[in-house]
Structures are given as C-alpha cells and as structure tokens.
Coordinates of C-alpha atoms in Angstrom, one line a residue:
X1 CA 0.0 0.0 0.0
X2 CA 2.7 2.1 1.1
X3 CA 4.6 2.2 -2.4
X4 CA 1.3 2.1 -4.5
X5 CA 0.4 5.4 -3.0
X6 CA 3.8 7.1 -3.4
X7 CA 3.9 5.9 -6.6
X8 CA 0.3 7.5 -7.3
X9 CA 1.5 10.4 -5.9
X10 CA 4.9 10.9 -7.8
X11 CA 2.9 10.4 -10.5
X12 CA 0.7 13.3 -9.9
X13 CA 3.5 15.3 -8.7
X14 CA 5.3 14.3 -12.5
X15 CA 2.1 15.6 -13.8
X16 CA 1.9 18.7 -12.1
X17 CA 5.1 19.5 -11.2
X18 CA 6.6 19.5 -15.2
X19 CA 4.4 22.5 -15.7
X20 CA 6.3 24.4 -13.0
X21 CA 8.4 27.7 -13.6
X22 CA 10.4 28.7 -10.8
X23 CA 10.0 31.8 -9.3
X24 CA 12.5 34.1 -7.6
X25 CA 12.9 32.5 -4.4
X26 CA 13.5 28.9 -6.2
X27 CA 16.0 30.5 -8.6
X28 CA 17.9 32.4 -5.5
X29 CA 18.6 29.0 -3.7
X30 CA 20.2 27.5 -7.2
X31 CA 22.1 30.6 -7.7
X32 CA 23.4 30.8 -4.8
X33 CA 24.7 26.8 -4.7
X34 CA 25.5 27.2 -8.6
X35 CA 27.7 30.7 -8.4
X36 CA 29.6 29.8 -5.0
X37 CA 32.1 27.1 -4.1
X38 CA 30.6 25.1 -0.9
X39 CA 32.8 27.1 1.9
X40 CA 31.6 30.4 0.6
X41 CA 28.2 29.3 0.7
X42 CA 28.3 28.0 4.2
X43 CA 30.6 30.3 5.9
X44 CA 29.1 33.8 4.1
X45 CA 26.8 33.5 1.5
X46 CA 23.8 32.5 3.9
X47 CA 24.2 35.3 6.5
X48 CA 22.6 37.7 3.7
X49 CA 19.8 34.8 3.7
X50 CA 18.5 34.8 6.9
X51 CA 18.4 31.0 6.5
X52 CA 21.1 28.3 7.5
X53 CA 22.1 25.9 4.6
X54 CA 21.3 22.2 4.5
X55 CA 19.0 22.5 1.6
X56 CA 21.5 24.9 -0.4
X57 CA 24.5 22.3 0.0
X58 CA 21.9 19.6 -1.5
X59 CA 21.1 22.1 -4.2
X60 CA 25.5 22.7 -4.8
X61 CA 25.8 19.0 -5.1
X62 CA 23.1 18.9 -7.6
X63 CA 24.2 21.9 -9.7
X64 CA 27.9 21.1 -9.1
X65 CA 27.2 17.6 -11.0
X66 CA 25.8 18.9 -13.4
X67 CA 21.7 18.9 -12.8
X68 CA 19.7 21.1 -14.6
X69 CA 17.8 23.7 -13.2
X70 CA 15.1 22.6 -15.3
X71 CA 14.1 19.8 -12.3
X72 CA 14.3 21.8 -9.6
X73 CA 11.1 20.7 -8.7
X74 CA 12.2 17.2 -8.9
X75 CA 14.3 17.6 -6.2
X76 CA 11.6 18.4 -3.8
X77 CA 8.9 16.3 -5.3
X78 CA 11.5 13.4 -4.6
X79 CA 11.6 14.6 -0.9
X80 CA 7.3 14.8 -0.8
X81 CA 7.4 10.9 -2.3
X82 CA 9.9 9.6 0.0
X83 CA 7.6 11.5 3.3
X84 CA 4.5 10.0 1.7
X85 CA 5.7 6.6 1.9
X86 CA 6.8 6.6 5.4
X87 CA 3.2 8.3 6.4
X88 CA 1.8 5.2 4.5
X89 CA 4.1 3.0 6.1
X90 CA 4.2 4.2 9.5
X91 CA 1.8 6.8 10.5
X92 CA -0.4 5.2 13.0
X93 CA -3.4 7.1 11.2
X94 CA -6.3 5.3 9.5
X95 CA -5.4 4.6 6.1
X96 CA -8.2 6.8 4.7
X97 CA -6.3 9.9 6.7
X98 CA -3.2 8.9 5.5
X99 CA -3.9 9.3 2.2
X100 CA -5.3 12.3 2.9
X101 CA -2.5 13.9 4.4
X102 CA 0.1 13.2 1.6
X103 CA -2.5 14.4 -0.7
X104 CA -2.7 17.5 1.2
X105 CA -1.7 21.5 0.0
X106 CA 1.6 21.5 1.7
X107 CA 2.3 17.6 1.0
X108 CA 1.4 17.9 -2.6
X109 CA 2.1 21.1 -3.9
X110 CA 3.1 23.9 -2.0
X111 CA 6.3 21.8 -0.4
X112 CA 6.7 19.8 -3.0
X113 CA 5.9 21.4 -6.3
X114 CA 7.3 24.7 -5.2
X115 CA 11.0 23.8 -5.0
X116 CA 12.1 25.2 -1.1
X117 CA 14.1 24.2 1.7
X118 CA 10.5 23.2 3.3
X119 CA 10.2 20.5 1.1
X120 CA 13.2 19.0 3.7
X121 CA 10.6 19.5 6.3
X122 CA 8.0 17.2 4.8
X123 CA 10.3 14.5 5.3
X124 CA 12.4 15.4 8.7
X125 CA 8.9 15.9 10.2
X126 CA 7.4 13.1 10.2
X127 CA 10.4 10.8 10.8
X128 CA 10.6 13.0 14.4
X129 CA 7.1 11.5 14.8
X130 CA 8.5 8.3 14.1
X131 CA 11.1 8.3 16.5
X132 CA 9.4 10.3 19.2
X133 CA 8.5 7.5 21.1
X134 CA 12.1 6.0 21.4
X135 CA 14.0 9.2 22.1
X136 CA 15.0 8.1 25.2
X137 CA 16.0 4.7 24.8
X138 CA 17.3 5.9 21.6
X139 CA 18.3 9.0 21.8
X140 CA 21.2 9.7 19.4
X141 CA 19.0 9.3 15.6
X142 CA 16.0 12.0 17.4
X143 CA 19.0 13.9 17.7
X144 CA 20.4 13.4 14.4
X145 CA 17.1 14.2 12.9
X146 CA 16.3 17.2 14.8
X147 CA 19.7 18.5 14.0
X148 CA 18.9 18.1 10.3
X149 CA 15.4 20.2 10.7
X150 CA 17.6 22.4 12.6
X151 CA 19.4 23.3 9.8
X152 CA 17.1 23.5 7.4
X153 CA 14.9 27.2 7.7
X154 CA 14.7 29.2 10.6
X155 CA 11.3 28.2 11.1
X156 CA 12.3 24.3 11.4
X157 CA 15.4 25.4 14.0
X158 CA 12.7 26.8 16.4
X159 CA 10.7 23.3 15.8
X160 CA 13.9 21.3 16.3
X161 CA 15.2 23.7 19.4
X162 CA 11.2 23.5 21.3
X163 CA 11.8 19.7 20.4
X164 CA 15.4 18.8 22.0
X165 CA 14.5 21.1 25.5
X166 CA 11.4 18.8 25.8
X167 CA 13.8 15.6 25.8
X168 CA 16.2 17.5 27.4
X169 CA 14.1 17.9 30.4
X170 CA 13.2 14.1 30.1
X171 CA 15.8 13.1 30.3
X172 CA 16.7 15.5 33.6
X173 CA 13.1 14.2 34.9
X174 CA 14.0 10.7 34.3
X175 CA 17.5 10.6 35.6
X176 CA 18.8 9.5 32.0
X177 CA 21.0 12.4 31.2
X178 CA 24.0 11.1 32.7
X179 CA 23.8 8.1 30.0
X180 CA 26.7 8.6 27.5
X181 CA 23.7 7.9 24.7
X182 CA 22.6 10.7 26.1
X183 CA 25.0 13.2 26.4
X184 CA 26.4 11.8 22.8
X185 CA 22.7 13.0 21.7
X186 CA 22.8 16.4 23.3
X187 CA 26.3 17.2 21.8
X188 CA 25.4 16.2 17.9
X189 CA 22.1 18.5 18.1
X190 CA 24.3 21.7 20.1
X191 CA 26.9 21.1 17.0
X192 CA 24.0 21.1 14.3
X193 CA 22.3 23.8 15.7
X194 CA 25.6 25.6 16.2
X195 CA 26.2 25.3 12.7
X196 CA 22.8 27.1 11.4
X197 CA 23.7 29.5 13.9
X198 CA 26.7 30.2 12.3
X199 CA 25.5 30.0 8.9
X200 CA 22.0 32.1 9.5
X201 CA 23.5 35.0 11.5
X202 CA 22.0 37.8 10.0
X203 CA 25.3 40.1 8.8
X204 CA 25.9 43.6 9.6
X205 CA 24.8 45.0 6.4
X206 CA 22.4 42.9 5.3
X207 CA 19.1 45.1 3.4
X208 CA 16.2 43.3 5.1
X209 CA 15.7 42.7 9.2
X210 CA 12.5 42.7 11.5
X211 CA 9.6 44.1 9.9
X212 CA 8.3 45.8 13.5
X213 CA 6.5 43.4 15.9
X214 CA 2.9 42.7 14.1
X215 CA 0.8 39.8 15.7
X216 CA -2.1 40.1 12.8
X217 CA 0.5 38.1 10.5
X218 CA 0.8 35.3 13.4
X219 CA -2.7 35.5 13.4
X220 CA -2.8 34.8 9.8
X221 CA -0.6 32.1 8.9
X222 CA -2.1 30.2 11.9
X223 CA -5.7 30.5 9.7
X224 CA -4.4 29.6 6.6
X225 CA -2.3 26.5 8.0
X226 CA -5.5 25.3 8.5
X227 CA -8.9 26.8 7.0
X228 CA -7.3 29.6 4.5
X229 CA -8.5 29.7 1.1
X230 CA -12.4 29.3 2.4
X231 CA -14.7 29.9 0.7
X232 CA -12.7 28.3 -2.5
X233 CA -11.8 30.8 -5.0
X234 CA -11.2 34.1 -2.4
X235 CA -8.2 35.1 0.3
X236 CA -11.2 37.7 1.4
X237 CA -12.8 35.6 4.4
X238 CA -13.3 38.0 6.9
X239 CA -10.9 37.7 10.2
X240 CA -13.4 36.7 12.5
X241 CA -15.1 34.0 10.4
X242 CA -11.1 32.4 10.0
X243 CA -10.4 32.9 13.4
X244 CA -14.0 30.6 14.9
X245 CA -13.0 28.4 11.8
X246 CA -9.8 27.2 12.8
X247 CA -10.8 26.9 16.6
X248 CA -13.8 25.1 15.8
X249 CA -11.5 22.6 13.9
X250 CA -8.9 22.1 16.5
X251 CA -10.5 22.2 19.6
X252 CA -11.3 18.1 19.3
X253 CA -7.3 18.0 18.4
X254 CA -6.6 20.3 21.0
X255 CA -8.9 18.0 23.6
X256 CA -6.6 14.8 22.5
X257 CA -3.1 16.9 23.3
X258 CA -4.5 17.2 26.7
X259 CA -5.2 13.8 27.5
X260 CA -2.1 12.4 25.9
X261 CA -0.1 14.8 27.6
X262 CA 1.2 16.6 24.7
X263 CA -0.4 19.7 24.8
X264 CA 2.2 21.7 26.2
X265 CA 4.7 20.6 24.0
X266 CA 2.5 21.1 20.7
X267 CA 1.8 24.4 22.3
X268 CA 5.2 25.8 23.0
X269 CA 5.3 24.5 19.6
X270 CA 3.2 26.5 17.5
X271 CA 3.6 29.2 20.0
X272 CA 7.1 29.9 18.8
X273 CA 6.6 29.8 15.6
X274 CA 3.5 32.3 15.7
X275 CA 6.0 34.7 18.6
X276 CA 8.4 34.8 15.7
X277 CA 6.1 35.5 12.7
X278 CA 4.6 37.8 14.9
X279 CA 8.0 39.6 15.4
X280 CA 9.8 39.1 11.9
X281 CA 8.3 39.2 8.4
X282 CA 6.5 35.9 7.4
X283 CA 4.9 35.2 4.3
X284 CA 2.0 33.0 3.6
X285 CA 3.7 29.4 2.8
X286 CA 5.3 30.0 6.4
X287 CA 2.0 28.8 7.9
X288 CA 2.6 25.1 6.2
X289 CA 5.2 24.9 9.4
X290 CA 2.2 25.0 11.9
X291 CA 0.3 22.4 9.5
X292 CA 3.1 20.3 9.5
X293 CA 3.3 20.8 13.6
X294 CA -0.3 19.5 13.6
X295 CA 0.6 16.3 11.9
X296 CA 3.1 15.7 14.4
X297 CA 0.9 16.4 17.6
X298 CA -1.5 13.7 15.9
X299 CA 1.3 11.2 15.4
X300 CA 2.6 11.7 18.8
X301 CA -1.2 11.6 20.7
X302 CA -2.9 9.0 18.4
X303 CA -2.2 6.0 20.7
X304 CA -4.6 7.7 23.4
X305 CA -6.9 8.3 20.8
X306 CA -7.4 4.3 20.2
X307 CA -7.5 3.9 23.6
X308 CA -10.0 7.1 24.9
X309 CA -14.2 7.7 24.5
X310 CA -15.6 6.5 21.7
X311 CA -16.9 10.4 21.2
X312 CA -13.7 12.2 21.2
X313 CA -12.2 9.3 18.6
X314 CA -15.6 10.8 16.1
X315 CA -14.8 14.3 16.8
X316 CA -10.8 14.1 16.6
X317 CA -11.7 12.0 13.2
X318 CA -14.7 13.8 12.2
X319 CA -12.4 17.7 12.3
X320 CA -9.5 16.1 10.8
X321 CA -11.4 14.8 8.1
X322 CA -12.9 18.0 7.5
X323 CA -9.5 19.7 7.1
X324 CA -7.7 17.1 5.4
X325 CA -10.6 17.0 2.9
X326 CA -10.6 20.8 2.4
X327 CA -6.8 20.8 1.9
X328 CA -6.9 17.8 -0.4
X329 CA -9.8 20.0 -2.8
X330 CA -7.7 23.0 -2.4
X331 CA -4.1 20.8 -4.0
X332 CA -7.0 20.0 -6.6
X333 CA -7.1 23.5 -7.5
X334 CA -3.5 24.2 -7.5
X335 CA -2.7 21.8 -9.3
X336 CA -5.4 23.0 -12.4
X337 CA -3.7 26.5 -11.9
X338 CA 0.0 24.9 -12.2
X339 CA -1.2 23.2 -15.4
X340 CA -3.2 25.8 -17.1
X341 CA -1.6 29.4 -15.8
X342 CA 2.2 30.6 -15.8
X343 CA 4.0 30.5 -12.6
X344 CA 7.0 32.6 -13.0
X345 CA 8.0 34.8 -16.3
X346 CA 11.5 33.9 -15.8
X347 CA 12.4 30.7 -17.8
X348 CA 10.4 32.5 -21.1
X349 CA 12.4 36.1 -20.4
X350 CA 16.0 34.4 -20.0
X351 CA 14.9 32.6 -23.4
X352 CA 14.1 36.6 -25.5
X353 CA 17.0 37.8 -23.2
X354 CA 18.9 35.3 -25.0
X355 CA 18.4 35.7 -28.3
X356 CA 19.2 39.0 -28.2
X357 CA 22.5 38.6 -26.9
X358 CA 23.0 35.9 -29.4
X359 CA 21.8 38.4 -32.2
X360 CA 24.4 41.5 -30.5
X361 CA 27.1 39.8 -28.2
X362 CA 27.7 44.0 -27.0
X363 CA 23.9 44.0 -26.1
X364 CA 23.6 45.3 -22.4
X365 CA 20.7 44.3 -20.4
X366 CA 19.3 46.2 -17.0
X367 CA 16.8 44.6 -14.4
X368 CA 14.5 46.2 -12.7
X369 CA 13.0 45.1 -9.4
X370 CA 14.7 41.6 -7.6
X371 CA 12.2 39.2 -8.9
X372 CA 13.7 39.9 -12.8
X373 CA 17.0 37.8 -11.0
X374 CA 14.4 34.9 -11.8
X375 CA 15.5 34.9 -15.8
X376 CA 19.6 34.3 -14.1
X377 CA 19.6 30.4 -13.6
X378 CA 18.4 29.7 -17.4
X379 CA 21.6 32.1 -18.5
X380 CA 25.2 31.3 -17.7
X381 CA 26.2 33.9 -15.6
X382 CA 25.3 37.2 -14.8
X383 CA 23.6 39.6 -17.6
X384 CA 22.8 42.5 -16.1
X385 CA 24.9 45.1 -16.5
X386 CA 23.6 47.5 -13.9
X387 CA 24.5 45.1 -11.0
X388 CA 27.7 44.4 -9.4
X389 CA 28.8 46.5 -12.1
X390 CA 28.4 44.1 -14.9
X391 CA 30.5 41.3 -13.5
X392 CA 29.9 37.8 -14.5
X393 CA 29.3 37.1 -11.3
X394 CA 27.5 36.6 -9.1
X395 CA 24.6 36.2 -10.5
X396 CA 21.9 36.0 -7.6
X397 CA 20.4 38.9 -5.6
X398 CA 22.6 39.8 -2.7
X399 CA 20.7 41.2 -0.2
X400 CA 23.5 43.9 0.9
X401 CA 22.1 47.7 1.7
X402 CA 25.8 48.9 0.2
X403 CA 25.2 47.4 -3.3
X404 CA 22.9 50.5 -5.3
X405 CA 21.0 47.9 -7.3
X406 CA 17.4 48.8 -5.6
X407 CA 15.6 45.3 -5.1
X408 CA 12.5 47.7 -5.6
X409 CA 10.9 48.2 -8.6
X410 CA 10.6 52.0 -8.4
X411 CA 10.2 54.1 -11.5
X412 CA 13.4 56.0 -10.4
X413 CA 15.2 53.3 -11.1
X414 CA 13.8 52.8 -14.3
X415 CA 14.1 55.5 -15.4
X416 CA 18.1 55.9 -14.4
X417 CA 17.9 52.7 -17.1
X418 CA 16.0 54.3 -19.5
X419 CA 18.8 57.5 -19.2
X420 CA 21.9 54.5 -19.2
X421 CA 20.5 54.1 -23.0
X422 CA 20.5 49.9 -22.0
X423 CA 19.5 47.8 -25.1
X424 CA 17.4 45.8 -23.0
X425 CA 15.3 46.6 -20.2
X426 CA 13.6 43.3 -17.9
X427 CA 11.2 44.9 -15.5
X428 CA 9.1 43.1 -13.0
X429 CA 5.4 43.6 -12.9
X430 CA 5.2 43.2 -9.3
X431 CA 4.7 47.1 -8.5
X432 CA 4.4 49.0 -5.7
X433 CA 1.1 50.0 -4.3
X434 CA 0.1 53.0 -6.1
X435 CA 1.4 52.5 -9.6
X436 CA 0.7 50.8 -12.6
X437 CA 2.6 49.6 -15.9
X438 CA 0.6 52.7 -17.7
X439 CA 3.1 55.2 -15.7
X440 CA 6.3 52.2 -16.6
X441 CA 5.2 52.4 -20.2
X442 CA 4.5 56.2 -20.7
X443 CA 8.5 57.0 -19.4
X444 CA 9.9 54.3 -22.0
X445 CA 7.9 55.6 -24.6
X446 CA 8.9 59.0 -23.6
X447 CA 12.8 57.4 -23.9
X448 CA 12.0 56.0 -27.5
X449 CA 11.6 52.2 -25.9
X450 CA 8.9 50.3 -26.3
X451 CA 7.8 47.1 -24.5
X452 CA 8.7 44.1 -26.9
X453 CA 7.3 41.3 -24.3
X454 CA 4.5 40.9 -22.4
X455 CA 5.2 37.8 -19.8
X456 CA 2.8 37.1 -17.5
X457 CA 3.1 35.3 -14.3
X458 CA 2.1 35.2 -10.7
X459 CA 2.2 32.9 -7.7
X460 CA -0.4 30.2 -6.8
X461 CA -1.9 29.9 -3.0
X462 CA -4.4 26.8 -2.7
X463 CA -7.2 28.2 -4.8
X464 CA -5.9 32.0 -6.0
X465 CA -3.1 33.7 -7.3
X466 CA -1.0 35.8 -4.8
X467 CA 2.1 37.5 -6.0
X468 CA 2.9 39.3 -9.3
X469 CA 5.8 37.5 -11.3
X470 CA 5.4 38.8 -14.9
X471 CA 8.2 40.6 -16.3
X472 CA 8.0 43.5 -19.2
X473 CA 10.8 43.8 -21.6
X474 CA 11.7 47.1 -22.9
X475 CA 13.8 47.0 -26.0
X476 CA 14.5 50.4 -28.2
X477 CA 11.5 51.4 -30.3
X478 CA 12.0 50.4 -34.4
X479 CA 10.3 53.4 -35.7
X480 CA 8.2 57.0 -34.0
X481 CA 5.4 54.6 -34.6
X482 CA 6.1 52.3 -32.4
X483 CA 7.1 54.7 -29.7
X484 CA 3.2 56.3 -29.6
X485 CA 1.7 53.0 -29.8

C-alpha cells in the first residue's frame, strides 16, 4: 500500500510538477549553490539569507554535478514521495487519513511542487514522529534528525530547538542524562544547531531585518495552516469568520493533546513559531510549518486516541477529516492552476534575453525590481549590466544595503535605465502600491523604448493567485510609430 500510494502520488507530482516555472525565491537558492564554491556558501553566503544551509549544500551537489535547473522541482517532489511513503508505512493514522494527508496542500504542492528548503521538512517531520517514542532509549537518531530540521529554515530550527528542550528535560526528569547515549545526543544537536547559527546570523549590512512586531501576520498564517483559502476561490474571508473556523476545527485535536499529555509541547510549539512570525516578516507558505506541527501532535497523541471515549475518537476523526478533505480539494485546485496558468516569467524572459545577446554579443541588459533575477539560472552567468557593475558574477540577488541595485521596482530606477541608454530593459510587474505599468510604459515611450514582451506570471496559494511574477521587456523602439503606440 505504502509504495502504490507514493507511486500515485509521484505520479501526480510528474504531472503537475513539469508545468512548474520557478519563481525568484527557487531561482535564489540555485544561484546561490551554482555561483559559490561550498565554503563560501556556508561560511558567508547564507548570512545575507536569513536562513542556515542544509537544503543549499543539496542544491550545490546537484548543480555542481551537473543537474539542470530545469528539475528543480524534482528535487523536492522526490523529498514529498519519500515522506509519503513513510506516512503510509508508518503513521499510525487510518489509512483513509493517510492518504489524505500526503495528498494534502503542503504535502502535494506547495512543499513539493514549489521547490524550497521546506520540502526537507515534509520528510524530517514526520520521521521526528516516528522516532518520538524512542528518544530516550534511543536518543542519538531523534538527535540526528532534529539537528537536520535544525538546519534547514529558521522556522524548522525553532521546531527542532522547542523539540530537543522537551527531551532535554526528560531526560533531567527521568535521571537518563548522565547516559553517555545521552549526552552523545545532546552534543550532535548543540553542533547542528551551532552550525545554522553560524550559517544564519544575519550580517551587519544585510538590506532586510524585522519588519516591527505585528501579531495580525501570526494570526494569519495560523488561519491559513489550517482553514485559509475558504470559501474556495477568495483570500477575502473575513478575520473573525477564519479565526471561529480554525478553533472550531482544532479544539477536538486540542482536547486529545490534553489527554495524551502533549499539549504543552505542541503548544510551545506553535507558539514559537507564531511569537516569531509575529515579530519578523513571514509570508504566507510560512504557515505550512504549523500544519506540518499539527501532523506531528496527531502522530505523537494518536495512541490515546485508540485507547479514549468512543466520542472524542468521532470528533478528533470527524475535524480532521474535514481539514484534510478541504486541503486535499484545495491541492485540486492548484494543481489545475499549475497546469493551465504561468507560474513565474522567468524561464520564457531568459529565453528573448537570450536571443538577443545571441543576435548583439555587446547588447547590455538592466533589471528592474529583484524578482527579474528569476530569468539568471536559465543564463550562464550574470547579464545585467547594472548590477555588481556588470560582473559575471554573481549572478543572484545579494541582499547587501551597500550594493545600489534597488531590489524595488521603483520608476526611479527605471528611469536611471532608461537615461543608461541599456538595449534591453527586464522589469518586474510586481509594482508597488500606487502605480501601474501605464506610468512604466509612458517613461519608456517618452525614452524611445517600447515594450517588446509581455510575460505574464504570478504565484499560486491553494485556490488564488497571490504574487505578481510577470516581467515586461523594454527593448529600443523600431520606428516613432512604435514609440506612440
């Protein structure tokens, strides 16, 4: 059963996932591994990041040997397939539910499609559930594993970290952490999370930081773990309606915690990660973290759910069902949007971008706004000649506030390009509020450029489109003609 459905499901994921275009974010994390040598990704590289490293040293031995950008996404769809056969194999869930969960948004698209470090967390996860009932007769692979998640986002190291002080104070409790095991255990994880310590550090000069404290974003992403995207088609429910929603379809969860004693721990749990949304900037795939928390509070309480009231086993399965089946419609939906609608502009702009350096080698190309860095990881090296002063490399975004390149996409800029008389212009379309292409396209024109490409693309959350990702191309105009029109 087991390999059936992760078969099914790398199947779908095949499907799906070969209509993919990476966006920014995807093409930062290859550029990053593809333009550095492993020591400078490690030991500098990932301070402007804000993130420690374990899944960009598995995307440096991929692009090192020679793996094509191309499938990305098979990288993390691997990761999803080899999660959803250890669910199926070892979840102690119904088997309906265990379908349901690998089926779910995070499990089957958003993780998995969507080529990030998270896609490591689909499969570290779960095989902390796994071993959470041996951790201290067997200490050392808990460790192991909770060192990996450690390393893998800064969300995961507050997971990892809320994980080890609970064993640590089990095994202080229990008398058990004078046990060389032990101690052996409690030294790997302070080395691993030493190491994305070291790695994550946020540097001196680094452009972004905390975005002021803000608790209505922790509010948020704990919503749309779990009930965002309702009613399907809209990211307008109202606050309120979100809030009752989610409570309503935890509480019976929340009941089972208590009983099997794992409430505090699942609460310190999500309560860190909501503290630190709350207090740095999060975005909305964040909130897959407290899903994937969820999952782990089941797998850890289930056994007192076989063995409690008859009711709280139909409420615990009647809410999860619920939410599973919601999620599961909603991977429906982004899945049709994968096929059918463009993800990301960048694989079809590096391809014109191309072929005009190909038709003038002396042809020199300007970005505008960060998320135009998405054409880089089709192209060689770096092509724009208004960043790092037209050095072949590097050619991702480096998040220093010394560099000039603005990550904006501010018509000051543009129009500094427009005065550089560049032969090629790529501009994002993801504006700030207040402006539109009409005010973009009236200063080319007033230059003599004209916009030669049109490339749509925006981001897909469960059942709507999110973020801008389409990218115009301003080229010089042919004729006065052209320049009007």
């Amino acid at each position: 059963m087991a390999a059936i459905g992760a078969v099914g499901l790398a199947a779908a994921l095949i499907a799906v996932g070969s209509h993919h275009e990476a966006w920014f974010d995807e093409a930062q994390a290859w550029l990053l591994a593809r333009d550095s040598t492993l020591t400078e990704l490690l030991r500098e590289r990932l301070h402007y990041e804000g993130s420690p490293g374990l899944w960009h040293a598995v995307l440096w031995l991929a692009s090192h040997a020679g793996y094509p950008f191309a499938a990305l996404w098979l990288i993390s769809s691997a990761i999803a397939v080899s999660s959803a056969f250890l669910i199926l194999r070892a979840a102690p869930f119904p088997v309906w539910l265990r379908f349901g969960i690998i089926g779910s948004y995070f499990f089957a698209y958003q993780y998995s499609v969507v080529a990030r470090s998270y896609a490591l967390d689909l499969l570290l996860v779960p095989l902390a559930a796994c071993l959470f009932p041996q951790r201290a007769t067997r200490p050392l692979p808990y460790a192991i594993v909770l060192g990996l998640l450690a390393n893998t986002n800064t969300h995961s190291f507050l997971v990892a970290g809320t994980l080890c002080a609970e064993t640590l104070l089990l095994g202080l409790r229990a008398g058990t952490w004078r046990q060389p095991a032990f101690l052996s255990s409690m030294v790997v994880f302070a080395l691993c999370a030493l190491s994305a310590i070291l790695q994550a550090w946020p540097a001196p000069d680094v452009s972004f930081g905390a975005a002021g404290i803000h608790f209505d974003r922790a509010d948020r992403l704990l919503s749309e773990a779990f009930v965002g995207g309702v009613p399907f088609g809209t990211l307008d429910v109202p606050v309120l309606v979100q809030r009752l929603a989610t409570l309503l379809i935890l509480l019976p969860s929340l009941v089972l915690f208590h009983r099997a004693g794992t409430f505090i721990l699942v609460g310190a749990l999500i309560l860190s990660l909501m503290v630190f949304s709350a207090v740095q900037h999060a975005n909305l795939w964040h909130s897959g973290i407290l899903f994937l928390v969820w999952i782990f509070g089941l797998w850890i309480s289930w056994p007192t759910l076989n063995a409690g009231s008859r009711t709280l086993r139909r409420l615990v399965l009647a809410s999860v069902a619920g939410l599973v089946l919601l999620q599961d419609v909603q991977t429906a939906a982004a899945w049709i949007r994968e096929v059918r609608e463009p993800y990301s502009s960048g694989r079809e702009a590096a391809a014109l971008v191309r072929a005009a350096r190909e038709r003038d080698s002396a042809a020199r190309v300007a970005a505008i706004g960060f998320k135009a860095f998405s054409i880089q990881p089709w192209l060689p090296r770096n092509v724009f000649a208004n960043y790092v002063g037209g050095a072949s490399n590097p050619a991702f975004y480096l998040w220093d506030r010394r560099q000039r390149f603005s990550p904006r996409v501010e018509l000051v800029s543009f129009r500094a390009a427009l005065a550089g008389g560049y032969d090629l212009i790529v501009l994002s379309t993801d504006l700030p509020p207040g402006l539109d292409l009409d005010a973009y396209r009236a200063a080319g024109s007033e230059k003599g450029y004209c916009v030669t490409a049109n490339i749509p693309g925006h981001l897909i959350w469960k059942t709507d489109r999110v973020e801008d990702d389409g990218i115009l191309l301003f080229q010089r105009c042919r004729s006065a003609h052209d320049a009007d029109g």
